[in-house]
Amino acid sequence: MKVEVVLTEAEIAQEFAEAIEARDLPEKFFFWSPRSAQAWRTLSGDEDLFGGLTATWAALAAHADVFTRQFSKRIPVISFGAGDGARDRLLLEGLKQAALEQDGPDCHYFPVDASQTLLELACAGADDDDFETTGIKADISSPVHLVYAADAAEPPRLFIMSGNTLGAFDPLAEVRYISQCLRARDVLIVDGEIYQESETTARREHPAVRDFLAALLRSVGIGASDGELRFEDRTDERRHGLHQITRSFRAERDLVAAVNGEQVPLQRGERIGLNFQYAYTPDTFRWLLRQQGGLEIDHEYTSPDGRFLTAVCRK
Ligand SMILES: C[S@@+](CC[C@H](N)C(=O)[O-])C[C@H]1O[C@@H](n2cnc3c(N)ncnc32)[C@H](O)[C@@H]1O
């Protein structure tokens, strides 16, 4: 297994300690421990929650030859926030089939992720399927790391950002960072979660979502009975149709979190901000890609459950 490390475990551990001190935990820590990675795999494999998105990736795989015509010898597939790579592998298989039928190009897969556990799974899965694979352990919220990962291969390249990963950051900034990596003839496949007020609210109560959030808290010794998870649906005033779902933990008694061998006291009533997620109206998602990212949308796929909109874009 080949993995290039731009973001080290020691750096993540240091950032994690600082984030707990600041009472604000960004997305990458929710996939960091093996327990969190397992909780994410259970969540992302849930048919009710992610079955629609998986169907979209199967449809993309079936049409893979349509948006990869400009690739001649080799398709570098660079997936930002690849997770365990399960959805990426659907597309890789589609590309492999298209190549076999039409004597087309081979893929070189580059999963990019901060989670060592998930990155190993993505690399092992693609290795098992006989794809040449190079994992890149990097921070996809950093423009410098994104450019480093993008430069792992010469253009044209196929970039992927799936599972509403864009919505786990400030999407207006993140889409610009991603766009800066794209060159002429590169393709980007990116999805966004469509805001549906009642369903978005109901999803918060799903046991797999709560288990996923609780896995990180458990890793620092905070249990379900120590406090309460709270969700808030906010409108981002920068654009109509831009919604931010925030999550937080509120301590119901005085607690001590154990972080890298240090004790961090938390007082009753204190809140820790957890990772957030953006969701959009379809038009706002298109606006994000076109106006903020400077991208052209060539194809769109709405998942059968209406939860995700996936766009195939270029610059
Ligand atoms: C919502 S999951 C999506 C995973 C996968 N693309 C899918 O569709 O199932 C987000 C992924 O991004 C990774 N991630 C989150 N923040 C990151 C960061 N700052 N740098 C690198 N990876 C990050 C997580 O480890 C996780 O694998």
Short mmCIF file of C-alpha atoms in Angstrom, two decimals, residues 5-310:
data_model
loop_
_atom_site.label_atom_id
_atom_site.label_comp_id
_atom_site.label_asym_id
_atom_site.label_seq_id
_atom_site.Cartn_x
_atom_site.Cartn_y
_atom_site.Cartn_z
CA VAL A 5 1.78 11.81 4.08
CA VAL A 6 1.34 15.58 4.00
CA LEU A 7 -0.65 15.76 7.23
CA THR A 8 0.92 13.68 10.02
CA GLU A 9 -0.83 11.94 12.91
CA ALA A 10 1.16 14.11 15.34
CA GLU A 11 -0.21 17.26 13.65
CA ILE A 12 -3.78 15.96 13.83
CA ALA A 13 -3.35 15.06 17.51
CA GLN A 14 -2.04 18.55 18.26
CA GLU A 15 -4.91 20.19 16.32
CA PHE A 16 -7.40 17.96 18.12
CA ALA A 17 -6.14 19.04 21.55
CA GLU A 18 -6.39 22.70 20.47
CA ALA A 19 -9.88 22.17 19.03
CA ILE A 20 -11.13 20.64 22.30
CA GLU A 21 -9.63 23.58 24.22
CA ALA A 22 -11.44 25.96 21.82
CA ARG A 23 -14.69 23.92 22.20
CA ASP A 24 -15.00 23.70 18.43
CA LEU A 25 -14.42 20.41 16.58
CA PRO A 26 -14.18 20.55 12.79
CA GLU A 27 -15.17 17.77 10.42
CA LYS A 28 -11.88 15.90 10.11
CA PHE A 29 -11.86 14.74 13.73
CA PHE A 30 -15.16 12.89 13.26
CA PHE A 31 -13.44 10.29 11.06
CA TRP A 32 -10.13 10.12 12.86
CA SER A 33 -10.30 7.22 15.32
CA PRO A 34 -10.95 3.65 14.11
CA ARG A 35 -14.21 3.74 16.08
CA SER A 36 -15.33 6.94 14.34
CA ALA A 37 -14.32 5.50 10.97
CA GLN A 38 -16.45 2.41 11.66
CA ALA A 39 -19.41 4.57 12.76
CA TRP A 40 -19.10 6.54 9.51
CA ARG A 41 -19.04 3.36 7.43
CA THR A 42 -22.23 2.18 9.15
CA LEU A 43 -23.84 5.58 8.52
CA SER A 44 -22.71 5.90 4.93
CA GLY A 45 -23.80 2.33 4.17
CA ASP A 46 -27.31 2.97 5.52
CA GLU A 47 -29.75 2.40 2.65
CA ASP A 48 -32.31 4.98 3.85
CA LEU A 49 -29.72 7.72 4.28
CA PHE A 50 -27.23 7.11 1.48
CA GLY A 51 -28.87 4.53 -0.82
CA GLY A 52 -29.97 7.32 -3.18
CA LEU A 53 -26.44 8.69 -3.49
CA THR A 54 -25.05 5.23 -4.14
CA ALA A 55 -27.63 4.83 -6.94
CA THR A 56 -26.36 8.11 -8.44
CA TRP A 57 -22.79 6.82 -8.42
CA ALA A 58 -23.94 3.60 -10.07
CA ALA A 59 -25.61 5.75 -12.78
CA LEU A 60 -22.42 7.80 -13.16
CA ALA A 61 -20.45 4.57 -13.53
CA ALA A 62 -22.82 3.42 -16.29
CA HIS A 63 -22.20 6.70 -18.19
CA ALA A 64 -18.51 6.93 -17.34
CA ASP A 65 -17.42 6.93 -20.99
CA VAL A 66 -19.49 10.09 -21.68
CA PHE A 67 -17.48 12.41 -19.47
CA THR A 68 -14.08 10.79 -19.86
CA ARG A 69 -13.73 11.02 -23.66
CA GLN A 70 -10.89 13.53 -23.43
CA PHE A 71 -8.69 11.05 -21.54
CA SER A 72 -6.46 9.10 -23.85
CA LYS A 73 -3.98 6.81 -22.09
CA ARG A 74 -4.63 7.18 -18.39
CA ILE A 75 -7.28 8.64 -16.10
CA PRO A 76 -5.92 9.95 -12.80
CA VAL A 77 -8.90 9.83 -10.40
CA ILE A 78 -8.27 12.14 -7.44
CA SER A 79 -10.91 11.93 -4.72
CA PHE A 80 -10.91 14.71 -2.11
CA GLY A 81 -12.28 13.32 1.17
CA ALA A 82 -12.46 9.80 -0.27
CA GLY A 83 -13.54 8.07 2.95
CA ASP A 84 -13.33 4.30 2.51
CA GLY A 85 -13.58 4.82 -1.26
CA ALA A 86 -16.67 2.60 -1.61
CA ARG A 87 -18.56 5.06 -3.83
CA ASP A 88 -15.40 5.93 -5.79
CA ARG A 89 -14.89 2.26 -6.59
CA LEU A 90 -18.32 2.10 -8.27
CA LEU A 91 -17.08 4.73 -10.70
CA LEU A 92 -13.66 3.11 -11.08
CA GLU A 93 -15.38 -0.16 -12.02
CA GLY A 94 -17.50 1.72 -14.59
CA LEU A 95 -14.35 3.25 -16.06
CA LYS A 96 -12.68 -0.16 -16.16
CA GLN A 97 -15.64 -1.70 -18.01
CA ALA A 98 -15.70 1.19 -20.50
CA ALA A 99 -11.95 0.76 -21.06
CA LEU A 100 -12.32 -2.99 -21.65
CA GLU A 101 -15.14 -2.47 -24.17
CA GLN A 102 -13.50 0.38 -26.08
CA ASP A 103 -9.79 -0.19 -25.49
CA GLY A 104 -9.88 2.95 -23.30
CA PRO A 105 -7.52 4.36 -20.67
CA ASP A 106 -6.56 2.81 -17.31
CA CYS A 107 -7.21 4.54 -14.01
CA HIS A 108 -4.70 5.60 -11.39
CA TYR A 109 -6.62 6.24 -8.17
CA PHE A 110 -5.54 8.86 -5.63
CA PRO A 111 -7.77 8.85 -2.53
CA VAL A 112 -7.08 11.95 -0.41
CA ASP A 113 -8.18 11.97 3.22
CA ALA A 114 -7.10 13.00 6.73
CA SER A 115 -8.29 9.75 8.30
CA GLN A 116 -5.55 7.11 8.29
CA THR A 117 -8.10 4.34 8.91
CA LEU A 118 -10.35 5.36 6.01
CA LEU A 119 -7.44 6.04 3.70
CA GLU A 120 -6.06 2.55 4.33
CA LEU A 121 -9.49 1.09 3.53
CA ALA A 122 -9.74 3.13 0.32
CA CYS A 123 -6.27 2.04 -0.79
CA ALA A 124 -6.80 -1.62 0.15
CA GLY A 125 -10.18 -1.73 -1.63
CA ALA A 126 -8.76 -0.28 -4.85
CA ASP A 127 -5.61 -2.46 -4.63
CA ASP A 128 -7.87 -5.53 -4.31
CA ASP A 129 -9.72 -4.42 -7.44
CA ASP A 130 -6.38 -4.15 -9.27
CA PHE A 131 -6.24 -0.38 -9.65
CA GLU A 132 -2.94 1.37 -9.34
CA THR A 133 -3.42 3.39 -6.16
CA THR A 134 -1.58 6.11 -4.28
CA GLY A 135 -3.20 7.39 -1.08
CA ILE A 136 -2.53 10.97 0.00
CA LYS A 137 -2.97 11.88 3.66
CA ALA A 138 -3.68 15.59 3.54
CA ASP A 139 -5.98 18.33 4.81
CA ILE A 140 -8.51 19.18 2.11
CA SER A 141 -9.48 22.43 3.87
CA SER A 142 -5.97 23.70 3.09
CA PRO A 143 -5.51 25.22 -0.39
CA VAL A 144 -1.83 24.25 -0.25
CA HIS A 145 -2.60 20.59 0.50
CA LEU A 146 -5.29 20.53 -2.21
CA VAL A 147 -2.85 21.79 -4.84
CA TYR A 148 -0.23 19.28 -3.66
CA ALA A 149 -2.74 16.43 -4.04
CA ALA A 150 -3.99 17.70 -7.41
CA ASP A 151 -0.42 17.89 -8.70
CA ALA A 152 0.07 14.19 -8.00
CA ALA A 153 -0.89 13.68 -11.66
CA GLU A 154 -0.68 15.62 -14.91
CA PRO A 155 -3.91 17.02 -16.43
CA PRO A 156 -6.39 15.97 -17.61
CA ARG A 157 -7.58 14.53 -14.31
CA LEU A 158 -10.90 13.39 -12.91
CA PHE A 159 -11.60 14.94 -9.49
CA ILE A 160 -14.26 13.67 -7.12
CA MET A 161 -15.81 15.20 -4.00
CA SER A 162 -18.69 13.05 -2.80
CA GLY A 163 -20.94 12.44 0.20
CA ASN A 164 -21.70 16.17 0.72
CA THR A 165 -18.04 16.64 1.67
CA LEU A 166 -18.11 20.17 0.19
CA GLY A 167 -20.89 21.02 2.67
CA ALA A 168 -18.72 20.11 5.65
CA PHE A 169 -16.63 23.26 5.04
CA ASP A 170 -17.53 26.83 4.20
CA PRO A 171 -18.68 25.84 0.70
CA LEU A 172 -18.10 29.30 -0.80
CA ALA A 173 -14.41 29.19 0.13
CA GLU A 174 -13.94 25.45 -0.43
CA VAL A 175 -15.37 25.47 -3.96
CA ARG A 176 -12.91 28.24 -4.87
CA TYR A 177 -10.00 26.21 -3.47
CA ILE A 178 -11.11 23.16 -5.45
CA SER A 179 -11.60 25.22 -8.58
CA GLN A 180 -8.05 26.61 -8.26
CA CYS A 181 -6.79 23.02 -8.69
CA LEU A 182 -8.64 22.49 -11.99
CA ARG A 183 -6.99 22.95 -15.39
CA ALA A 184 -8.49 22.85 -18.88
CA ARG A 185 -9.94 19.38 -19.70
CA ASP A 186 -10.01 18.35 -16.00
CA VAL A 187 -13.40 17.07 -14.83
CA LEU A 188 -14.88 17.48 -11.35
CA ILE A 189 -17.76 15.37 -10.02
CA VAL A 190 -19.18 16.94 -6.89
CA ASP A 191 -22.41 16.44 -4.98
CA GLY A 192 -24.41 18.56 -2.58
CA GLU A 193 -27.23 17.75 -0.19
CA ILE A 194 -30.57 19.26 -1.16
CA TYR A 195 -32.28 21.06 1.68
CA GLN A 196 -35.66 19.51 2.53
CA GLU A 197 -36.91 21.00 5.76
CA SER A 198 -38.87 18.09 7.27
CA GLU A 199 -36.54 15.30 6.06
CA THR A 200 -33.41 17.19 7.10
CA THR A 201 -34.88 17.52 10.60
CA ALA A 202 -35.94 13.85 10.75
CA ARG A 203 -32.47 12.68 9.70
CA ARG A 204 -30.93 14.24 12.81
CA GLU A 205 -32.77 11.68 14.92
CA HIS A 206 -31.48 8.71 12.96
CA PRO A 207 -29.60 6.35 15.34
CA ALA A 208 -26.69 5.99 12.88
CA VAL A 209 -26.21 9.79 12.84
CA ARG A 210 -26.23 9.96 16.63
CA ASP A 211 -23.84 6.99 16.92
CA PHE A 212 -21.48 8.67 14.46
CA LEU A 213 -21.36 11.89 16.53
CA ALA A 214 -21.20 9.97 19.82
CA ALA A 215 -18.19 7.94 18.61
CA LEU A 216 -15.95 11.01 18.76
CA LEU A 217 -17.23 12.07 22.18
CA ARG A 218 -16.73 8.53 23.50
CA SER A 219 -13.10 8.64 22.32
CA VAL A 220 -12.47 11.41 24.89
CA GLY A 221 -14.49 9.70 27.63
CA ILE A 222 -17.79 11.57 27.20
CA GLY A 223 -20.82 9.25 27.24
CA ALA A 224 -24.40 9.61 26.03
CA SER A 225 -25.67 10.35 29.56
CA ASP A 226 -23.11 13.14 30.14
CA GLY A 227 -24.97 15.66 28.05
CA GLU A 228 -27.18 16.38 25.13
CA LEU A 229 -26.63 16.63 21.36
CA ARG A 230 -28.34 19.67 19.89
CA PHE A 231 -29.04 20.48 16.26
CA GLU A 232 -29.83 23.85 14.78
CA ASP A 233 -30.99 24.77 11.30
CA ARG A 234 -29.54 28.15 10.34
CA THR A 235 -29.93 30.24 7.22
CA ASP A 236 -26.64 31.53 5.88
CA GLU A 237 -27.40 35.14 4.99
CA ARG A 238 -24.84 35.22 2.19
CA ARG A 239 -27.26 33.56 -0.20
CA HIS A 240 -30.92 32.60 -0.27
CA GLY A 241 -31.20 28.81 -0.17
CA LEU A 242 -27.96 28.26 1.75
CA HIS A 243 -28.65 26.32 4.96
CA GLN A 244 -26.20 25.35 7.67
CA ILE A 245 -27.14 22.53 10.03
CA THR A 246 -25.04 22.93 13.17
CA ARG A 247 -24.55 20.35 15.90
CA SER A 248 -23.31 20.83 19.42
CA PHE A 249 -22.86 18.94 22.67
CA ARG A 250 -24.04 20.53 25.94
CA ALA A 251 -22.59 19.12 29.18
CA GLU A 252 -25.29 18.30 31.72
CA ARG A 253 -22.80 18.07 34.59
CA ASP A 254 -19.17 18.93 35.27
CA LEU A 255 -17.02 16.61 33.15
CA VAL A 256 -13.41 15.84 32.40
CA ALA A 257 -12.47 14.95 28.82
CA ALA A 258 -9.31 12.86 28.33
CA VAL A 259 -7.39 14.20 25.32
CA ASN A 260 -4.01 12.72 24.36
CA GLY A 261 -3.37 11.84 27.99
CA GLU A 262 -4.31 15.34 29.24
CA GLN A 263 -7.40 16.15 31.28
CA VAL A 264 -9.66 18.90 29.95
CA PRO A 265 -12.36 20.01 32.42
CA LEU A 266 -15.79 20.95 31.02
CA GLN A 267 -18.26 22.76 33.21
CA ARG A 268 -21.94 21.94 33.40
CA GLY A 269 -23.76 23.92 30.71
CA GLU A 270 -20.65 24.32 28.51
CA ARG A 271 -21.09 23.63 24.82
CA ILE A 272 -18.75 22.07 22.29
CA GLY A 273 -19.44 22.98 18.68
CA LEU A 274 -19.42 19.82 16.55
CA ASN A 275 -19.08 19.52 12.78
CA PHE A 276 -21.71 21.27 10.66
CA GLN A 277 -23.22 20.49 7.30
CA TYR A 278 -24.48 22.72 4.55
CA ALA A 279 -27.51 21.87 2.46
CA TYR A 280 -28.80 23.87 -0.51
CA THR A 281 -31.70 24.46 -2.83
CA PRO A 282 -30.80 23.07 -6.28
CA ASP A 283 -30.43 26.59 -7.69
CA THR A 284 -28.14 27.65 -4.87
CA PHE A 285 -25.95 24.59 -5.41
CA ARG A 286 -25.69 25.51 -9.11
CA TRP A 287 -24.92 29.13 -8.15
CA LEU A 288 -22.17 27.88 -5.82
CA LEU A 289 -20.48 25.91 -8.59
CA ARG A 290 -20.93 28.52 -11.32
CA GLN A 291 -20.58 31.85 -9.58
CA GLN A 292 -18.31 30.95 -6.67
CA GLY A 293 -16.32 28.18 -8.33
CA GLY A 294 -16.28 29.59 -11.88
CA LEU A 295 -17.29 26.12 -13.15
CA GLU A 296 -19.44 24.96 -16.07
CA ILE A 297 -21.95 22.21 -15.30
CA ASP A 298 -22.06 19.61 -18.10
CA HIS A 299 -24.35 16.99 -16.53
CA GLU A 300 -26.54 16.76 -13.45
CA TYR A 301 -27.87 13.76 -11.57
CA THR A 302 -30.55 13.99 -8.89
CA SER A 303 -30.50 10.96 -6.58
CA PRO A 304 -33.68 8.83 -6.77
CA ASP A 305 -34.61 9.90 -3.22
CA GLY A 306 -34.15 13.58 -4.13
CA ARG A 307 -31.58 14.05 -1.35
CA PHE A 308 -28.46 14.78 -3.42
CA LEU A 309 -27.67 16.70 -6.56
CA THR A 310 -24.47 15.58 -8.30
#
